[in-house]
Coordinates of C-alpha atoms in Angstrom, one line a residue:
Chain A
M1 CA 63.5 112.9 89.4
S2 CA 63.4 110.5 86.5
P3 CA 60.4 108.3 86.0
P4 CA 60.4 104.9 87.4
L5 CA 61.8 102.0 85.4
D6 CA 59.3 100.2 83.1
I7 CA 59.9 96.7 84.4
Q8 CA 58.1 94.8 81.5
A9 CA 60.1 96.8 78.9
V10 CA 63.4 96.2 80.8
R11 CA 62.6 92.5 80.9
R12 CA 62.7 92.4 77.2
D13 CA 66.4 93.4 77.3
F14 CA 67.0 90.0 79.0
P15 CA 65.8 87.3 76.7
V16 CA 67.0 84.7 79.0
L17 CA 64.0 85.5 81.2
D18 CA 61.7 84.3 78.4
Q19 CA 62.1 80.5 79.0
M20 CA 60.7 77.6 80.8
A21 CA 62.7 76.0 83.5
R22 CA 61.5 72.4 84.6
G23 CA 58.2 73.2 82.7
K24 CA 57.5 76.4 84.5
P25 CA 58.3 80.0 83.5
L26 CA 61.7 80.7 84.7
I27 CA 61.9 83.1 87.8
Y28 CA 65.6 84.0 88.3
M29 CA 66.2 85.0 91.8
D30 CA 70.0 84.4 91.9
S31 CA 71.4 87.7 90.8
A32 CA 73.7 87.8 93.7
A33 CA 75.5 84.8 92.2
T34 CA 75.5 86.4 88.9
T35 CA 73.4 88.9 87.1
L36 CA 71.6 88.2 83.9
K37 CA 73.2 89.8 80.8
P38 CA 71.1 92.2 78.5
T39 CA 71.1 91.8 74.9
S40 CA 73.5 94.6 74.3
V41 CA 76.2 93.0 76.4
V42 CA 75.9 89.7 74.6
E43 CA 76.0 91.5 71.2
A44 CA 79.1 93.5 72.2
V45 CA 81.0 90.2 73.2
T46 CA 79.7 88.4 70.1
E47 CA 80.5 91.2 67.9
H48 CA 84.2 91.2 69.1
Y49 CA 84.6 87.5 68.4
R50 CA 82.6 87.6 65.1
M51 CA 84.3 90.8 63.5
G52 CA 87.0 91.8 65.8
A53 CA 89.0 89.1 67.6
A54 CA 92.4 90.8 67.3
N55 CA 94.7 91.3 70.3
V56 CA 95.2 94.6 71.8
H57 CA 98.1 97.0 72.2
R58 CA 100.5 95.4 69.8
G59 CA 99.2 94.9 66.3
V60 CA 99.7 97.8 63.7
H61 CA 96.9 96.4 61.6
F62 CA 93.2 97.5 61.4
L63 CA 91.6 94.8 63.6
S64 CA 94.1 95.3 66.3
E65 CA 93.6 99.0 66.3
E66 CA 89.9 98.6 66.4
A67 CA 90.1 96.2 69.4
T68 CA 92.5 98.4 71.3
R69 CA 90.2 101.4 70.8
K70 CA 87.1 99.6 72.2
F71 CA 89.3 98.1 75.0
D72 CA 90.5 101.5 76.0
A73 CA 87.0 103.0 75.6
S74 CA 85.9 100.3 78.2
R75 CA 88.6 101.5 80.7
E76 CA 87.4 105.1 80.2
K77 CA 83.8 103.9 80.9
V78 CA 84.9 102.2 84.0
R79 CA 86.9 105.4 85.1
A80 CA 83.8 107.5 84.6
F81 CA 81.5 105.0 86.3
L82 CA 83.6 105.1 89.3
N83 CA 84.6 108.7 88.8
A84 CA 88.3 107.7 89.2
K85 CA 90.8 110.6 88.5
E86 CA 92.5 108.9 85.7
A87 CA 91.8 105.8 83.6
A88 CA 95.3 104.4 84.5
E89 CA 93.9 103.8 88.0
V90 CA 91.6 101.1 86.6
I91 CA 93.3 97.7 86.3
F92 CA 91.5 95.0 84.6
T93 CA 91.6 91.6 86.4
S94 CA 89.8 88.3 86.1
G95 CA 87.2 89.4 88.7
T96 CA 86.9 90.6 92.4
T97 CA 88.9 87.6 93.6
G98 CA 91.7 88.4 91.2
A99 CA 91.7 91.9 92.3
I100 CA 91.9 91.3 96.0
N101 CA 94.7 88.8 95.4
L102 CA 96.5 91.4 93.4
V103 CA 96.4 93.7 96.4
A104 CA 97.2 90.8 98.8
H105 CA 100.3 89.8 96.9
S106 CA 101.6 93.1 95.7
F107 CA 100.6 95.6 98.5
G108 CA 101.0 92.7 101.0
S109 CA 104.5 91.9 99.9
R110 CA 105.7 95.1 101.8
L111 CA 104.1 94.0 105.1
K112 CA 106.2 92.9 108.0
P113 CA 105.6 90.1 110.5
G114 CA 103.1 91.5 113.2
D115 CA 101.5 93.9 110.8
E116 CA 97.7 93.7 111.0
I117 CA 94.9 93.6 108.5
I118 CA 91.3 94.1 109.4
I119 CA 88.3 92.3 107.8
S120 CA 84.8 91.6 109.1
E121 CA 82.7 88.5 110.1
M122 CA 80.7 89.0 106.9
E123 CA 83.3 88.7 104.2
H124 CA 83.1 86.3 101.3
H125 CA 85.9 83.8 101.2
S126 CA 87.5 85.9 98.5
N127 CA 88.2 88.6 101.1
I128 CA 89.4 86.2 103.7
V129 CA 91.6 83.5 102.2
P130 CA 94.0 85.9 100.2
W131 CA 94.7 87.5 103.7
Q132 CA 95.1 84.2 105.4
L133 CA 97.7 83.1 102.8
L134 CA 99.4 86.5 103.1
C135 CA 99.5 85.9 106.9
E136 CA 101.3 82.5 106.3
R137 CA 103.7 84.0 103.9
Q138 CA 104.6 87.2 105.8
G139 CA 103.6 86.6 109.4
T140 CA 100.9 89.3 109.3
I141 CA 97.9 89.0 111.6
L142 CA 94.2 89.0 110.5
R143 CA 91.7 90.8 112.7
V144 CA 88.0 90.2 112.3
A145 CA 85.4 92.8 113.3
P146 CA 82.2 91.4 114.6
I147 CA 78.6 91.9 113.5
N148 CA 75.2 91.9 115.4
D149 CA 72.3 89.4 115.0
A150 CA 70.8 91.6 112.3
G151 CA 73.9 91.3 110.2
E152 CA 75.2 94.7 110.8
L153 CA 78.9 95.6 111.4
L154 CA 79.7 96.7 114.8
L155 CA 81.7 100.0 114.2
P156 CA 82.9 100.7 117.7
E157 CA 84.4 97.1 117.7
L158 CA 86.0 97.7 114.3
E159 CA 87.5 100.9 115.7
Q160 CA 88.9 99.1 118.6
L161 CA 90.7 96.6 116.4
I162 CA 92.5 99.7 114.7
N163 CA 96.0 100.2 116.2
A164 CA 99.5 101.1 115.4
R165 CA 100.2 97.9 113.5
T166 CA 97.1 98.1 111.3
R167 CA 98.2 98.3 107.6
L168 CA 94.8 97.8 105.7
V169 CA 91.2 97.5 106.3
S170 CA 89.5 95.3 103.7
I171 CA 85.8 95.3 103.9
V172 CA 82.8 94.2 101.9
A173 CA 80.6 97.0 100.9
V174 CA 77.4 94.9 100.6
S175 CA 77.3 91.3 102.1
N176 CA 76.4 88.7 99.5
A177 CA 74.7 86.4 102.1
L178 CA 72.8 89.0 104.0
G179 CA 72.5 92.0 101.8
T180 CA 73.7 94.3 104.6
I181 CA 75.0 97.7 103.2
N182 CA 78.0 98.6 105.3
P183 CA 78.5 102.3 106.3
I184 CA 81.6 102.5 104.1
E185 CA 81.9 106.2 104.4
Q186 CA 82.3 105.9 108.2
I187 CA 84.7 102.9 107.9
I188 CA 86.9 104.9 105.4
A189 CA 86.9 108.0 107.7
M190 CA 87.8 105.9 110.7
A191 CA 90.7 104.2 109.0
H192 CA 91.8 107.4 107.2
S193 CA 92.0 109.3 110.5
R194 CA 94.8 106.9 111.3
D195 CA 96.3 106.9 107.8
I196 CA 95.3 103.3 107.0
P197 CA 94.3 102.5 103.4
V198 CA 90.9 100.8 102.8
L199 CA 90.0 98.2 100.3
L200 CA 86.3 97.9 99.4
D201 CA 85.0 94.5 98.0
C202 CA 82.2 95.9 95.9
A203 CA 81.2 92.7 94.1
Q204 CA 77.6 92.9 95.4
A205 CA 77.6 96.7 95.7
V206 CA 78.5 97.7 92.3
A207 CA 75.0 96.9 90.6
H208 CA 73.1 98.5 93.3
K209 CA 74.7 101.5 94.5
A210 CA 76.6 104.4 93.0
L211 CA 80.3 104.3 93.9
D212 CA 82.3 107.5 93.5
V213 CA 86.0 106.7 94.5
Q214 CA 86.8 110.3 94.8
V215 CA 84.0 111.2 97.1
L216 CA 84.5 108.1 99.1
G217 CA 88.3 108.7 99.2
V218 CA 88.7 104.9 99.0
D219 CA 92.3 103.5 98.3
F220 CA 91.4 100.2 96.5
L221 CA 88.0 99.0 95.2
A222 CA 87.3 95.7 93.5
F223 CA 84.3 94.4 91.6
S224 CA 83.3 91.7 89.0
A225 CA 81.8 92.5 85.6
H226 CA 79.5 89.5 85.8
K227 CA 77.6 90.9 88.8
L228 CA 77.0 94.1 87.0
F229 CA 75.2 92.5 84.1
G230 CA 78.5 92.0 82.2
P231 CA 80.5 88.9 81.2
T232 CA 82.2 86.4 83.6
G233 CA 86.0 86.3 83.9
V234 CA 86.6 90.0 84.0
G235 CA 86.7 92.4 86.8
V236 CA 88.2 95.6 88.0
L237 CA 90.7 96.7 90.6
Y238 CA 90.6 100.4 91.2
G239 CA 93.6 101.7 93.1
R240 CA 94.8 105.3 94.0
R241 CA 97.8 106.1 91.7
A242 CA 99.9 107.1 94.8
L243 CA 99.5 103.5 96.1
L244 CA 99.7 101.5 92.8
D245 CA 102.9 103.4 91.8
T246 CA 104.7 102.2 94.8
M247 CA 103.5 98.6 94.6
P248 CA 105.5 95.9 92.8
P249 CA 103.9 94.0 89.9
F250 CA 101.9 90.8 90.8
L251 CA 101.6 88.6 87.7
S252 CA 104.4 89.0 85.3
G253 CA 105.2 88.4 81.6
G254 CA 104.1 90.0 78.4
D255 CA 102.4 93.4 78.3
M256 CA 103.5 94.6 81.8
I257 CA 107.1 95.4 80.8
R258 CA 108.9 98.5 79.4
S259 CA 112.0 96.6 78.3
V260 CA 113.3 93.1 79.0
S261 CA 116.9 92.0 79.0
F262 CA 118.6 89.2 81.0
A263 CA 120.4 91.9 83.0
K264 CA 117.5 94.0 83.9
T265 CA 113.7 94.3 83.2
T266 CA 111.9 97.5 83.7
Y267 CA 108.3 97.6 84.1
A268 CA 105.4 99.5 82.2
D269 CA 103.5 102.3 83.8
L270 CA 100.0 102.1 85.1
P271 CA 97.8 100.3 84.3
A272 CA 99.9 97.9 82.1
K273 CA 102.2 97.2 85.0
F274 CA 99.4 95.0 86.6
E275 CA 98.0 93.6 83.5
A276 CA 100.4 90.9 82.3
G277 CA 99.3 88.7 79.6
T278 CA 96.7 89.1 77.0
P279 CA 93.5 90.3 78.8
H280 CA 90.0 89.1 78.5
I281 CA 89.3 91.6 75.6
A282 CA 85.9 90.6 74.7
G283 CA 84.9 90.6 78.4
V284 CA 86.4 94.1 78.9
I285 CA 84.5 95.3 75.8
G286 CA 81.3 93.5 77.4
L287 CA 81.9 95.3 80.6
G288 CA 81.9 98.6 78.9
A289 CA 78.5 97.7 77.3
A290 CA 77.2 96.7 80.7
I291 CA 78.2 100.1 82.1
D292 CA 76.5 101.8 79.2
Y293 CA 73.3 99.8 79.9
V294 CA 73.3 100.6 83.7
N295 CA 74.0 104.3 83.0
A296 CA 71.0 104.3 80.5
L297 CA 68.7 102.8 83.2
G298 CA 70.3 104.9 85.9
L299 CA 71.6 103.4 89.2
E300 CA 69.3 105.5 91.0
R301 CA 66.1 104.2 89.3
I302 CA 67.6 100.8 89.6
A303 CA 68.1 101.3 93.4
T304 CA 64.4 102.6 93.6
A305 CA 63.0 99.6 91.9
E306 CA 65.1 97.2 93.9
A307 CA 64.2 98.8 97.3
E308 CA 60.6 98.4 96.5
L309 CA 61.1 94.7 95.7
L310 CA 63.0 94.3 99.0
H311 CA 60.3 95.9 101.0
Y312 CA 57.6 93.7 99.3
G313 CA 59.7 90.6 99.5
T314 CA 60.6 91.2 103.2
S315 CA 56.9 91.7 104.2
C316 CA 55.7 88.8 102.2
L317 CA 58.4 86.3 103.8
R318 CA 57.5 87.7 107.2
Q319 CA 54.0 86.3 106.8
I320 CA 55.2 82.8 106.4
K321 CA 55.1 80.8 109.5
G322 CA 58.2 78.6 110.2
L323 CA 60.4 81.0 108.1
Q324 CA 63.2 83.0 109.7
Q325 CA 64.9 85.7 107.7
V326 CA 68.6 85.8 108.0
G327 CA 70.0 89.3 107.3
T328 CA 67.7 91.9 108.7
A329 CA 70.0 95.0 108.6
A330 CA 68.3 98.4 108.5
Q331 CA 70.3 99.2 105.4
K332 CA 70.1 96.3 102.8
T333 CA 70.0 95.6 99.1
S334 CA 67.5 93.3 97.6
I335 CA 68.8 90.0 99.1
L336 CA 66.4 87.8 101.1
G337 CA 68.3 85.1 103.1
F338 CA 66.1 82.6 105.0
T339 CA 65.8 79.3 106.6
L340 CA 62.7 77.2 107.1
D341 CA 62.0 75.0 110.3
D342 CA 63.1 71.4 109.8
I343 CA 63.9 71.9 106.0
H344 CA 67.4 72.0 104.9
P345 CA 68.2 74.8 102.5
H346 CA 69.3 72.3 99.8
D347 CA 66.0 70.7 99.8
I348 CA 64.4 74.2 99.6
G349 CA 66.6 74.9 96.5
T350 CA 65.8 71.8 94.8
L351 CA 62.0 72.1 95.5
L352 CA 61.9 75.7 94.4
D353 CA 63.7 74.8 91.3
Q354 CA 60.9 72.3 90.5
E355 CA 58.7 75.4 90.4
G356 CA 61.1 77.1 88.0
I357 CA 62.5 79.4 90.7
A358 CA 66.3 79.8 90.7
I359 CA 67.6 80.6 94.2
R360 CA 70.8 79.9 95.9
A361 CA 71.2 77.4 98.8
G362 CA 74.4 76.9 100.7
H363 CA 76.9 78.8 102.7
H364 CA 77.4 81.5 100.0
C365 CA 81.1 81.2 100.3
T366 CA 80.7 82.8 103.8
Q367 CA 81.3 79.8 106.1
P368 CA 82.5 82.0 109.0
L369 CA 79.4 84.0 108.7
M370 CA 77.2 80.9 108.7
Q371 CA 79.1 79.7 111.9
R372 CA 78.4 83.1 113.4
F373 CA 74.6 82.5 113.0
G374 CA 75.0 78.9 113.9
L375 CA 73.7 77.7 110.6
P376 CA 75.1 75.2 108.1
A377 CA 73.5 77.1 105.2
T378 CA 70.7 79.3 104.1
A379 CA 68.4 79.8 101.3
R380 CA 68.8 83.1 99.4
A381 CA 66.6 84.8 97.0
S382 CA 68.5 87.7 95.5
L383 CA 66.6 90.2 93.4
A384 CA 67.5 92.6 90.8
F385 CA 65.3 95.3 89.0
Y386 CA 64.1 92.8 86.4
N387 CA 62.3 90.9 89.0
T388 CA 58.6 91.5 89.7
K389 CA 56.2 91.4 92.7
A390 CA 54.3 88.6 90.9
E391 CA 57.5 86.6 91.0
I392 CA 57.7 87.2 94.7
D393 CA 54.2 85.9 95.1
A394 CA 55.2 82.9 93.2
L395 CA 58.1 82.4 95.5
V396 CA 55.8 82.6 98.5
V397 CA 53.5 79.9 97.0
A398 CA 56.5 77.6 96.4
I399 CA 57.9 78.0 99.8
E400 CA 54.5 77.2 101.3
K401 CA 54.3 74.2 99.0
T402 CA 57.7 73.0 100.2
Q403 CA 56.6 73.3 103.8
R404 CA 53.4 71.2 103.1
L405 CA 55.6 68.5 101.6
F406 CA 57.8 68.3 104.7
A407 CA 54.9 68.6 107.2
Chain B
M1 CA 53.5 66.8 92.0
S2 CA 55.4 66.7 88.7
S3 CA 57.1 63.6 87.5
Q4 CA 60.4 65.1 88.3
M5 CA 59.4 65.3 91.9
E6 CA 60.3 61.7 92.3
L7 CA 63.4 62.7 94.3
Y8 CA 61.2 63.7 97.2
Q9 CA 59.1 60.4 97.5
Q10 CA 57.2 59.8 100.6
V11 CA 59.8 57.1 101.7
I12 CA 62.5 59.6 101.5
L13 CA 60.5 62.3 103.3
E14 CA 59.6 59.6 106.0
H15 CA 63.2 58.6 106.6
N16 CA 64.3 62.1 106.8
K17 CA 61.7 62.8 109.5
R18 CA 62.2 59.6 111.5
P19 CA 65.7 58.4 110.7
R20 CA 66.4 54.7 111.6
N21 CA 69.4 53.8 113.7
F22 CA 70.1 57.5 114.4
G23 CA 72.5 58.3 117.2
K24 CA 75.9 57.1 118.5
L25 CA 76.5 53.4 118.5
E26 CA 77.8 52.3 121.9
G27 CA 80.1 49.3 121.6
G28 CA 80.8 49.8 118.1
N29 CA 84.3 49.0 116.7
R30 CA 84.5 51.1 113.5
A31 CA 83.5 54.6 112.8
A32 CA 84.1 57.3 110.2
E33 CA 83.1 60.9 109.5
G34 CA 81.8 62.1 106.2
F35 CA 81.9 65.7 105.1
N36 CA 80.6 67.5 102.1
P37 CA 82.5 70.7 102.3
L38 CA 80.6 72.4 99.6
C39 CA 77.3 72.3 101.5
G40 CA 78.2 71.6 105.0
D41 CA 76.6 68.2 105.3
H42 CA 78.2 66.1 108.1
L43 CA 77.6 62.6 109.1
R44 CA 79.2 60.0 111.4
V45 CA 78.7 56.3 110.7
Y46 CA 79.3 53.7 113.4
L47 CA 79.7 50.0 112.9
E48 CA 80.0 46.9 114.9
V49 CA 81.7 44.3 112.7
T50 CA 82.1 40.7 114.0
A51 CA 85.3 38.7 113.6
D52 CA 83.7 36.8 110.8
G53 CA 82.9 40.0 108.9
I54 CA 79.4 40.7 109.6
I55 CA 77.9 44.1 110.2
Q56 CA 76.2 43.3 113.4
Q57 CA 75.2 46.9 114.3
I58 CA 75.1 50.1 112.3
A59 CA 74.1 53.6 113.2
F60 CA 74.6 57.2 112.0
E61 CA 74.4 60.7 113.4
G62 CA 75.0 64.3 112.1
S63 CA 73.2 66.9 110.0
G64 CA 72.3 67.2 106.4
C65 CA 69.6 67.5 103.9
A66 CA 66.6 65.2 103.5
I67 CA 68.5 63.3 100.7
C68 CA 71.4 62.9 102.8
K69 CA 69.6 61.8 106.0
A70 CA 67.1 59.5 104.2
S71 CA 70.1 58.0 102.3
A72 CA 72.0 57.3 105.5
S73 CA 68.8 55.9 107.2
M74 CA 68.1 53.6 104.5
M75 CA 71.7 52.5 104.2
T76 CA 71.6 51.5 107.8
V77 CA 68.5 49.4 107.4
A78 CA 69.8 47.7 104.3
L79 CA 73.2 46.8 105.7
K80 CA 72.4 45.6 109.3
G81 CA 73.3 42.0 109.3
A82 CA 75.1 42.2 106.0
K83 CA 78.5 40.8 105.3
V84 CA 81.2 43.5 104.8
E85 CA 81.8 42.2 101.2
V86 CA 78.2 42.5 100.4
A87 CA 78.1 46.1 101.8
Q88 CA 81.1 47.0 99.7
A89 CA 79.5 45.5 96.7
M90 CA 76.3 47.4 97.4
F91 CA 78.4 50.6 97.8
G92 CA 79.7 50.2 94.2
E93 CA 76.2 49.5 92.9
F94 CA 74.8 52.5 94.6
Q95 CA 77.5 54.7 93.2
R96 CA 76.7 53.5 89.8
L97 CA 73.0 54.0 90.4
L98 CA 73.6 57.6 91.4
K99 CA 75.6 58.3 88.3
G100 CA 72.8 56.7 86.2
E101 CA 75.1 54.0 85.1
L102 CA 73.0 51.2 86.5
N103 CA 69.5 50.5 85.7
P104 CA 68.1 48.7 88.6
E105 CA 65.3 47.2 86.7
S106 CA 67.5 45.6 84.1
A107 CA 70.8 44.9 85.7
P108 CA 71.2 42.3 88.5
N109 CA 71.8 44.1 91.9
Q110 CA 71.2 43.8 95.6
L111 CA 70.0 47.4 96.2
G112 CA 66.4 46.6 97.1
K113 CA 64.6 49.6 98.5
L114 CA 67.7 51.8 97.8
K115 CA 66.6 51.8 94.1
I116 CA 64.5 54.8 95.1
F117 CA 67.5 57.0 94.6
S118 CA 67.7 56.0 90.8
G119 CA 66.4 59.3 89.6
I120 CA 68.9 61.4 91.3
W121 CA 71.4 61.4 88.4
Q122 CA 69.2 64.1 87.0
Y123 CA 70.1 66.3 89.8
P124 CA 74.0 66.5 89.7
A125 CA 74.2 68.9 92.6
R126 CA 72.4 66.5 94.8
V127 CA 74.3 63.2 94.1
K128 CA 76.9 64.0 96.7
C129 CA 74.1 64.3 99.3
A130 CA 72.9 60.7 98.7
A131 CA 76.4 59.4 98.5
L132 CA 77.8 60.9 101.8
A133 CA 76.7 58.2 104.2
W134 CA 78.1 55.5 101.8
H135 CA 81.5 57.2 101.7
A136 CA 81.5 57.5 105.4
L137 CA 80.7 53.8 105.6
S138 CA 83.5 52.9 103.2
G139 CA 85.9 55.0 105.4
A140 CA 84.8 53.1 108.5
L141 CA 85.3 49.8 106.7
S142 CA 88.8 50.7 105.6
N143 CA 89.8 52.3 108.8
Q144 CA 89.9 55.8 107.3
P145 CA 88.5 58.1 110.1
T146 CA 87.5 61.0 107.8
V147 CA 86.2 61.1 104.3
S148 CA 85.3 64.1 102.2
T149 CA 83.3 64.1 99.0
E150 CA 85.6 66.7 97.5

């Protein structure tokens, strides 16, 4: 067992934390929206633009070869991070949304009217809308697995939705609004017993939980670099080669071809087939640096630190009269969703901001989930390993101050 | 309270708690709904406009944050008995106030107590909250049943 994280030392890796917001020390509790970036990631991105800046996979000159080497090294880092069989199964996208859209368009193009896709009630809009558009294009049908009041997926109900027309189960691994950790192993086993592939939306999971695609046996897995301490604008679609090989290209143009003629164009092999156009090179290099950073800390130690914060935060919020926690699943990441009696979440957000505390207020791009709970919005404090118990204490004080103002 | 807290002045908190002219207006002849799709705020504004263009009655209902509700409540108070042209002119002034383009102390205006929202331009995310009721009002006056801030 490795020693616990030295939080004060780790915080020094994030210079962004060392500043005032509205005249108060910044307390960042919006990591579910985007995680902060450690210096090593910022430097890797900056270094590429400062000294690299060349395009990849085409130049014969020094800078292009350097950029290509770093770009390919990042792909290998992602492969190892996910334990994919081969680097070619790692497709760089613009983010989780881009990855899910790729599957919805490419895998989805083979679906027939009446074919079904299963999602859940706790999905982010990015795992709802691409399927709704697919349904409009192809006449497929979207089935939605329900959750309970704690925000836990109802597995028997999910199982009942699976039938002979089911073609894909696309499920969020960790809910961005509730923090619920879904039983992805059981979901995959359930779907695979009927030969149905599974896509995991790991946007929230990736920074909190080790994901081994071979152990999981998952077919598609999507995540964004910026929720893993990396840059915005870049993400990953992992796909099993057997599936990716049979899927048609999604975006098309440069880089994704083998040869182009007006008579016939042939496509490149994986992963290039799905990476048309100049990629976000600096972003991919930054993602590689982010994975190095996470590996150095250790996902297990990160999870331990965050579990402690979650436990402390949950019990602190429980003491506040007039506060209701939203998302009380037994298995959770460090996301604290809540509402206050007679105070709209946007007012909570603005008033906490006055205390230098950054939280998210709104529907968290999960409007159907909010409807499920009969709420227009919630306030959400999402914690990462760089948060402290003292910051949670400050959150409690600020919430109580807000309540007094509205009393 | 810090000086930046002027957004949540007592008047706004009080209107939020006890909104004036809140509820459906029976006998109204104009109405419109306003949505803020980004935050889920949702208001309905009712008017009774006379043949000679006077807002005889005005009311609103719906749900939203304190800024949204207080703004709606104060709008109804300000516009009851006003001419339609005056209401439209005030909508223009109020929009410019929210954007920080109108200094109510130096530029002539008819905003009166609504000047309290003058600091909101410092909170870009909240400007739409204060504007929602006015957009719904404008929709009702122009016979547009649904308006969205997006």
